[in-house]
CSV table of C-alpha atoms in Angstrom, one decimal:
chain,number,residue,atom,x,y,z
A,34,MET,CA,-138.9,44.0,-74.3
A,35,VAL,CA,-142.0,46.3,-76.1
A,36,GLN,CA,-144.2,42.7,-76.4
A,37,GLN,CA,-143.3,41.7,-73.0
A,38,ALA,CA,-144.2,45.5,-71.6
A,39,GLN,CA,-147.4,45.3,-73.1
A,40,LYS,CA,-148.5,42.1,-71.6
A,41,LYS,CA,-147.2,43.1,-67.9
A,42,LEU,CA,-149.2,46.1,-68.5
A,43,LYS,CA,-152.6,44.8,-69.4
A,44,ARG,CA,-151.7,42.5,-66.2
A,45,PHE,CA,-150.1,44.8,-63.4
A,46,ALA,CA,-152.4,48.4,-64.7
A,47,PHE,CA,-155.5,46.7,-62.3
A,48,ARG,CA,-154.3,45.1,-59.8
A,49,LYS,CA,-152.9,46.8,-56.7
A,50,CYS,CA,-149.5,45.7,-54.8
A,51,ALA,CA,-150.3,42.3,-53.5
A,52,GLY,CA,-148.2,39.6,-55.4
A,53,GLU,CA,-145.5,41.2,-57.5
A,54,THR,CA,-143.5,43.5,-55.7
A,55,PRO,CA,-143.6,47.7,-56.3
A,56,GLU,CA,-140.1,47.5,-58.2
A,57,GLU,CA,-141.2,45.1,-60.8
A,58,GLN,CA,-144.2,47.0,-61.6
A,59,LYS,CA,-142.3,50.2,-61.7
A,60,GLU,CA,-140.0,48.1,-64.3
A,61,THR,CA,-143.4,47.4,-66.2
A,62,LEU,CA,-144.1,51.2,-66.2
A,63,ARG,CA,-140.5,52.1,-67.5
A,64,GLN,CA,-141.2,49.4,-70.1
A,65,ALA,CA,-144.8,50.8,-71.1
A,66,LEU,CA,-143.4,54.2,-71.2
A,67,GLN,CA,-141.0,53.4,-74.0
A,68,VAL,CA,-143.9,51.8,-75.8
A,69,ALA,CA,-145.8,55.4,-75.7
A,70,VAL,CA,-142.4,57.3,-76.9
A,71,ALA,CA,-142.1,54.7,-79.4
A,72,LEU,CA,-145.8,55.0,-80.3
A,73,GLU,CA,-145.4,58.9,-80.4
A,74,PHE,CA,-142.5,58.8,-82.8
A,75,SER,CA,-143.8,56.3,-84.8
A,76,THR,CA,-146.6,59.1,-85.7
A,77,ILE,CA,-144.1,62.0,-86.9
A,78,PRO,CA,-142.8,60.3,-90.4
A,79,PRO,CA,-146.6,59.4,-92.0
A,80,TYR,CA,-147.7,62.7,-90.8
A,81,LEU,CA,-144.7,65.1,-92.3
A,82,VAL,CA,-145.0,63.1,-95.5
A,83,ALA,CA,-148.8,63.8,-96.0
A,84,LEU,CA,-148.2,67.4,-94.9
A,85,TYR,CA,-145.1,68.1,-97.7
A,86,SER,CA,-146.8,66.6,-100.3
A,87,LEU,CA,-149.3,69.1,-99.9
A,88,THR,CA,-148.7,71.8,-102.8
A,89,ASP,CA,-150.6,74.8,-101.1
A,90,LYS,CA,-148.7,75.7,-97.6
A,91,THR,CA,-151.4,78.7,-96.9
A,92,SER,CA,-154.4,75.7,-96.9
A,93,SER,CA,-156.5,74.7,-94.1
A,94,ALA,CA,-155.7,71.2,-94.3
A,95,TYR,CA,-151.2,72.1,-94.6
A,96,GLN,CA,-152.1,73.9,-91.2
A,97,ILE,CA,-154.2,71.2,-90.1
A,98,ILE,CA,-152.0,68.6,-90.6
A,99,ARG,CA,-148.8,70.5,-89.3
A,100,SER,CA,-150.4,71.3,-86.1
A,101,VAL,CA,-151.0,67.4,-85.1
A,102,ALA,CA,-147.3,66.9,-86.1
A,103,LEU,CA,-146.3,69.8,-83.8
A,104,GLU,CA,-148.8,68.1,-80.9
A,105,GLU,CA,-147.0,64.9,-81.3
A,106,MET,CA,-143.8,66.3,-80.8
A,107,LEU,CA,-145.1,67.7,-77.6
A,108,HIS,CA,-146.3,64.2,-76.7
A,109,ILE,CA,-142.7,62.8,-76.9
A,110,ASN,CA,-141.4,65.5,-75.1
A,111,LEU,CA,-144.4,65.0,-72.0
A,112,ALA,CA,-143.8,61.3,-72.0
A,113,CYS,CA,-139.9,61.5,-72.2
A,114,ASN,CA,-140.5,64.3,-69.1
A,115,LEU,CA,-142.9,60.7,-67.9
A,116,MET,CA,-140.3,58.2,-67.9
A,117,ASN,CA,-137.4,61.0,-66.4
A,118,ALA,CA,-139.8,61.3,-63.3
A,119,ILE,CA,-139.4,57.6,-62.7
A,120,ALA,CA,-135.5,57.6,-63.0
A,121,GLU,CA,-135.9,56.0,-66.9
A,122,GLU,CA,-134.0,57.2,-69.9
A,123,GLU,CA,-135.3,56.9,-73.4
A,124,ARG,CA,-133.8,54.6,-75.5
A,125,PRO,CA,-132.6,55.6,-78.5
A,126,ASP,CA,-132.5,51.9,-80.0
A,127,THR,CA,-136.2,51.4,-79.6
A,128,ARG,CA,-137.5,54.1,-82.1
A,129,PRO,CA,-139.0,53.3,-84.9
A,130,LYS,CA,-137.8,53.3,-88.5
A,131,PHE,CA,-139.4,52.9,-91.2
A,132,HIS,CA,-138.4,50.9,-95.2
A,133,GLY,CA,-137.8,47.5,-93.1
A,134,ASP,CA,-134.8,48.5,-91.0
A,135,VAL,CA,-136.0,47.7,-87.8
A,136,ASP,CA,-133.8,45.7,-86.1
A,137,ILE,CA,-136.3,43.0,-83.5
A,138,ASP,CA,-133.8,42.2,-81.6
A,139,LYS,CA,-132.9,45.5,-80.4
A,140,LEU,CA,-136.8,46.3,-79.9
A,141,THR,CA,-138.0,43.4,-78.3
A,142,GLY,CA,-134.9,42.2,-76.1
A,143,LYS,CA,-133.9,38.7,-76.7
A,144,PRO,CA,-133.9,37.1,-80.1
A,145,GLY,CA,-136.8,35.6,-81.8
A,146,ASP,CA,-139.6,37.6,-80.1
A,147,LYS,CA,-142.1,39.6,-82.3
A,148,LEU,CA,-142.6,43.2,-81.7
A,149,ASN,CA,-145.9,44.0,-81.2
A,150,LEU,CA,-146.5,48.3,-81.2
A,151,PRO,CA,-150.1,50.0,-81.6
A,152,ILE,CA,-149.0,50.7,-85.3
A,153,ALA,CA,-147.7,48.7,-87.6
A,154,TYR,CA,-145.2,49.5,-90.4
A,155,PRO,CA,-144.4,48.9,-94.1
A,156,ASP,CA,-142.5,46.3,-95.5
A,157,GLU,CA,-142.0,44.4,-91.9
A,158,GLU,CA,-144.2,41.1,-91.4
A,159,LEU,CA,-143.1,40.9,-87.7
A,160,LEU,CA,-144.6,44.2,-87.0
A,161,HIS,CA,-148.1,43.9,-85.7
A,162,PRO,CA,-150.3,45.9,-84.0
A,163,ILE,CA,-151.7,45.3,-80.6
A,164,LEU,CA,-154.4,47.4,-81.3
A,165,ASN,CA,-157.0,46.9,-84.1
A,166,GLY,CA,-155.2,49.9,-86.0
A,167,PRO,CA,-154.0,50.6,-89.4
A,168,ARG,CA,-151.0,49.6,-91.2
A,169,VAL,CA,-149.2,52.9,-91.5
A,170,GLN,CA,-147.3,53.7,-94.7
A,171,LEU,CA,-145.5,56.7,-96.2
A,172,MET,CA,-147.7,58.2,-98.6
A,173,ALA,CA,-149.2,61.7,-100.2
A,174,ALA,CA,-152.0,63.3,-98.8
A,175,SER,CA,-155.5,62.1,-99.6
A,176,THR,CA,-159.1,61.6,-98.2
A,177,GLU,CA,-158.8,57.6,-98.4
A,178,LEU,CA,-155.2,58.2,-96.0
A,179,MET,CA,-156.7,60.5,-93.7
A,180,ARG,CA,-160.3,58.1,-93.4
A,181,GLN,CA,-158.3,54.8,-93.2
A,182,THR,CA,-154.8,55.3,-91.9
A,183,PHE,CA,-154.7,58.8,-89.7
A,184,MET,CA,-158.4,58.5,-88.3
A,185,GLY,CA,-157.4,55.0,-87.2
A,186,ILE,CA,-154.1,55.9,-85.3
A,187,GLU,CA,-156.2,58.3,-83.7
A,188,GLN,CA,-159.3,56.2,-82.9
A,189,PRO,CA,-161.5,57.8,-79.9
A,190,LEU,CA,-162.4,55.4,-77.1
A,191,PRO,CA,-165.5,53.5,-77.1
A,192,GLU,CA,-168.6,55.5,-76.5
A,193,THR,CA,-169.5,53.1,-73.6
A,194,ASN,CA,-165.7,53.0,-72.7
A,195,GLU,CA,-165.1,51.3,-69.2
A,196,ASN,CA,-161.8,50.3,-67.2
A,197,LEU,CA,-160.1,47.3,-69.0
A,198,GLY,CA,-160.2,44.3,-66.8
A,199,ASN,CA,-157.0,42.0,-66.5
A,200,GLY,CA,-156.2,40.7,-69.7
A,201,GLN,CA,-158.0,42.6,-71.7
A,202,GLU,CA,-156.7,44.2,-75.2
A,203,PHE,CA,-156.8,47.4,-75.8
A,204,ASP,CA,-159.0,48.8,-78.6
A,205,SER,CA,-157.4,52.7,-78.9
A,206,ILE,CA,-154.0,54.1,-77.8
A,207,GLY,CA,-156.4,56.5,-75.2
A,208,GLN,CA,-156.9,52.8,-73.7
A,209,PHE,CA,-153.3,52.5,-73.5
A,210,TYR,CA,-152.8,55.4,-71.9
A,211,GLN,CA,-155.5,54.7,-69.1
A,212,ALA,CA,-153.6,51.7,-68.3
A,213,ILE,CA,-150.5,53.4,-67.8
A,214,GLU,CA,-152.5,56.1,-65.7
A,215,GLN,CA,-154.1,53.6,-63.8
A,216,LEU,CA,-149.9,52.1,-63.4
A,217,PHE,CA,-148.8,55.4,-61.8
A,218,VAL,CA,-151.7,55.6,-59.2
A,219,ASN,CA,-151.3,52.0,-58.0
A,220,LEU,CA,-147.6,52.3,-57.1
A,221,SER,CA,-148.1,56.0,-55.8
A,222,ASN,CA,-150.3,54.2,-53.2
A,223,CYS,CA,-147.4,51.9,-52.9
A,224,GLN,CA,-144.9,54.1,-51.6
A,225,SER,CA,-143.1,53.6,-48.6
A,226,GLY,CA,-139.8,54.3,-47.1
A,227,SER,CA,-138.2,51.5,-48.9
A,228,PHE,CA,-139.9,52.6,-52.4
A,229,GLN,CA,-140.8,55.6,-54.2
A,230,LEU,CA,-141.8,56.2,-57.7
A,231,PHE,CA,-140.9,59.6,-58.3
A,232,THR,CA,-137.0,59.1,-58.1
A,233,GLY,CA,-136.1,61.2,-61.3
A,234,ASP,CA,-133.7,64.1,-61.2
A,235,PRO,CA,-136.1,66.9,-61.5
A,236,ASN,CA,-133.3,68.9,-63.4
A,237,TRP,CA,-133.9,66.3,-66.7
A,238,GLN,CA,-137.1,67.9,-67.1
A,239,ARG,CA,-137.5,69.7,-70.0
A,240,THR,CA,-140.3,72.0,-70.2
A,241,ASP,CA,-137.9,74.9,-72.6
A,242,PHE,CA,-139.7,73.9,-75.7
A,243,TYR,CA,-142.4,75.9,-77.8
A,244,PHE,CA,-144.8,73.6,-79.9
A,245,GLY,CA,-146.6,76.0,-81.6
A,246,SER,CA,-149.4,78.1,-80.8
A,247,GLY,CA,-151.8,75.0,-80.7
A,248,GLY,CA,-153.3,73.8,-77.5
A,249,GLY,CA,-151.0,71.8,-74.8
A,250,LYS,CA,-147.7,72.8,-73.3
A,251,PRO,CA,-145.1,71.3,-71.8
A,252,ILE,CA,-145.4,69.9,-68.3
A,253,LYS,CA,-142.7,69.1,-65.6
A,254,VAL,CA,-143.8,65.6,-64.1
A,255,THR,CA,-142.6,65.2,-60.2
A,256,ASP,CA,-145.6,64.0,-58.7
A,257,LEU,CA,-149.2,61.5,-59.4
A,258,GLU,CA,-150.8,65.0,-59.7
A,259,THR,CA,-147.9,66.5,-62.6
A,260,ALA,CA,-148.1,63.2,-64.3
A,261,GLN,CA,-151.8,62.5,-64.4
A,262,GLU,CA,-151.8,65.7,-65.9
A,263,ALA,CA,-149.4,64.9,-68.5
A,264,ILE,CA,-151.7,61.9,-69.6
A,265,LYS,CA,-154.2,63.7,-70.0
A,266,GLN,CA,-152.7,66.4,-72.1
A,267,ILE,CA,-151.8,63.5,-74.4
A,268,MET,CA,-154.9,62.0,-74.8
A,269,GLN,CA,-156.6,64.7,-75.0
A,270,GLN,CA,-155.5,66.4,-77.9
A,271,GLY,CA,-155.0,63.2,-79.8
A,272,GLU,CA,-155.8,59.9,-79.0
A,273,GLY,CA,-159.4,60.1,-78.2
A,274,ALA,CA,-160.2,61.0,-74.7
A,275,ILE,CA,-163.8,62.5,-75.7
A,276,PRO,CA,-166.2,59.8,-77.4
A,277,PRO,CA,-168.7,61.4,-80.3
A,278,ASN,CA,-171.8,62.6,-78.9
A,279,THR,CA,-170.4,64.3,-75.7
A,280,GLY,CA,-171.1,67.4,-74.9
A,281,TYR,CA,-168.2,70.4,-74.3
A,282,ASP,CA,-166.7,69.9,-71.3
A,283,LYS,CA,-164.9,72.8,-69.9
A,284,SER,CA,-162.0,70.4,-67.8
A,285,GLN,CA,-161.3,69.4,-71.4
A,286,PRO,CA,-160.4,71.9,-73.2
A,287,TYR,CA,-157.8,69.8,-75.6
A,288,GLY,CA,-159.7,67.2,-76.7
A,289,THR,CA,-163.5,68.6,-77.6
A,290,TYR,CA,-164.8,68.3,-80.9
A,291,ASN,CA,-167.8,68.8,-81.8
A,292,GLN,CA,-167.5,72.9,-81.2
A,293,TYR,CA,-165.3,73.0,-84.6
A,294,GLY,CA,-167.3,74.0,-87.8
A,295,LEU,CA,-167.9,76.6,-90.8
A,296,ARG,CA,-167.6,80.0,-89.7
A,297,SER,CA,-169.5,82.7,-91.0
A,298,ASP,CA,-166.4,83.6,-93.0
A,299,GLY,CA,-166.2,80.5,-94.8
A,300,THR,CA,-163.3,79.2,-93.4
A,301,TYR,CA,-163.3,76.3,-90.9
A,302,GLY,CA,-162.2,75.9,-86.9
A,303,PRO,CA,-162.9,77.2,-83.5
A,304,ILE,CA,-166.7,79.0,-83.3
A,305,LEU,CA,-166.3,81.6,-81.2
A,306,GLY,CA,-167.1,81.0,-77.7
A,307,THR,CA,-165.7,77.6,-77.5
A,308,PRO,CA,-162.0,76.1,-77.0
A,309,TYR,CA,-159.3,76.1,-79.6
A,310,GLU,CA,-158.5,72.8,-79.8
A,311,LEU,CA,-159.8,69.9,-82.1
A,312,SER,CA,-158.6,66.3,-81.6
A,313,HIS,CA,-156.4,64.8,-83.7
A,314,TYR,CA,-159.1,62.2,-85.3
A,315,PHE,CA,-161.5,64.9,-85.6
A,316,LYS,CA,-159.1,67.4,-87.4
A,317,PHE,CA,-158.4,64.4,-90.1
A,318,LYS,CA,-162.0,63.8,-90.1
A,319,ALA,CA,-162.5,67.1,-91.4
A,320,ILE,CA,-160.8,66.4,-93.9
A,321,ALA,CA,-161.7,63.1,-94.8
A,322,ASP,CA,-164.9,63.9,-95.2
A,323,GLY,CA,-164.2,66.9,-97.5
A,324,ILE,CA,-165.4,69.7,-95.0
A,325,VAL,CA,-161.8,71.2,-95.5
A,326,PRO,CA,-160.8,70.1,-99.1
A,327,LEU,CA,-157.2,69.0,-99.8
A,328,PRO,CA,-154.9,71.3,-101.8
A,329,LEU,CA,-153.3,69.3,-104.7
A,330,VAL,CA,-150.4,67.2,-103.8
A,331,TYR,CA,-146.7,66.5,-104.9
A,332,PRO,CA,-146.4,63.0,-107.0
A,333,MET,CA,-144.9,60.5,-105.1
A,334,ILE,CA,-143.9,56.9,-104.2
A,335,PRO,CA,-145.4,55.1,-101.6
A,336,ASN,CA,-142.6,54.3,-98.9
A,337,PRO,CA,-140.2,56.2,-100.4
A,338,SER,CA,-136.3,54.9,-99.9
A,339,GLN,CA,-132.8,55.6,-101.1
A,340,ALA,CA,-133.0,51.9,-103.0
A,341,LYS,CA,-136.1,53.1,-104.7
A,342,PHE,CA,-134.3,56.0,-106.2
A,343,ALA,CA,-131.2,53.8,-107.0
């Protein structure tokens, strides 16, 4: 199912309503949003394992990684609200698992299909990324993990980013969300008396969550404007909405990165007069570059499982 959604998304997202029916394209959007939820779920275990491996819970590195994990939980909420807005329900059997216990048949929809997600998992040879992304493992925090894996997950859009064309591969998670947004736009333009996009029950929208004091907030998705707002927030916070060497844009408060730095009191954080939030990529980069030092970590084996401790 996930692999089929990826292929259809690239084919449909950049077309108008000619050819395939709006209902067929809406089904592609449903499948793509299932991939998005699985993607957001997949980042939380490695981030939390790295977080809990740190011995100093008061360190700046601990606070940075914790803030990213909380925002990924917010992204799950936003992606689920996007699904609920078009009357699609999140399917628990599509949630990614670790340690090689993924039921491939359940995830792909039919036996023999290979699963393709933007992130690969340990101990699963069948799991290959649809992006040129890292192989994700559960490990203690280190500068190498930040640079090679976490920064790879949150890779920004290319500096010369352009809209994808038919059949073009995604180079970042940001591009994947761009395709989803464009599909929302196309299908909104196709609405008529016989076809409506936002058919979900508004009572399914969940905004009664608190995800910490960082940037972002739950959004009730009921129309194209609120759908775009939710997608924009996901992209700006984590998946590389703003390319490097881009100046501060007040319309993009969650993803501006180059207004952070070492403050006069020796701490690392937002500079006075600039937005509070730093995108995930550059949060991890600050740790990888040693600007924010990592404390000591507890000893642990990579990819722990019950079998390894038997």
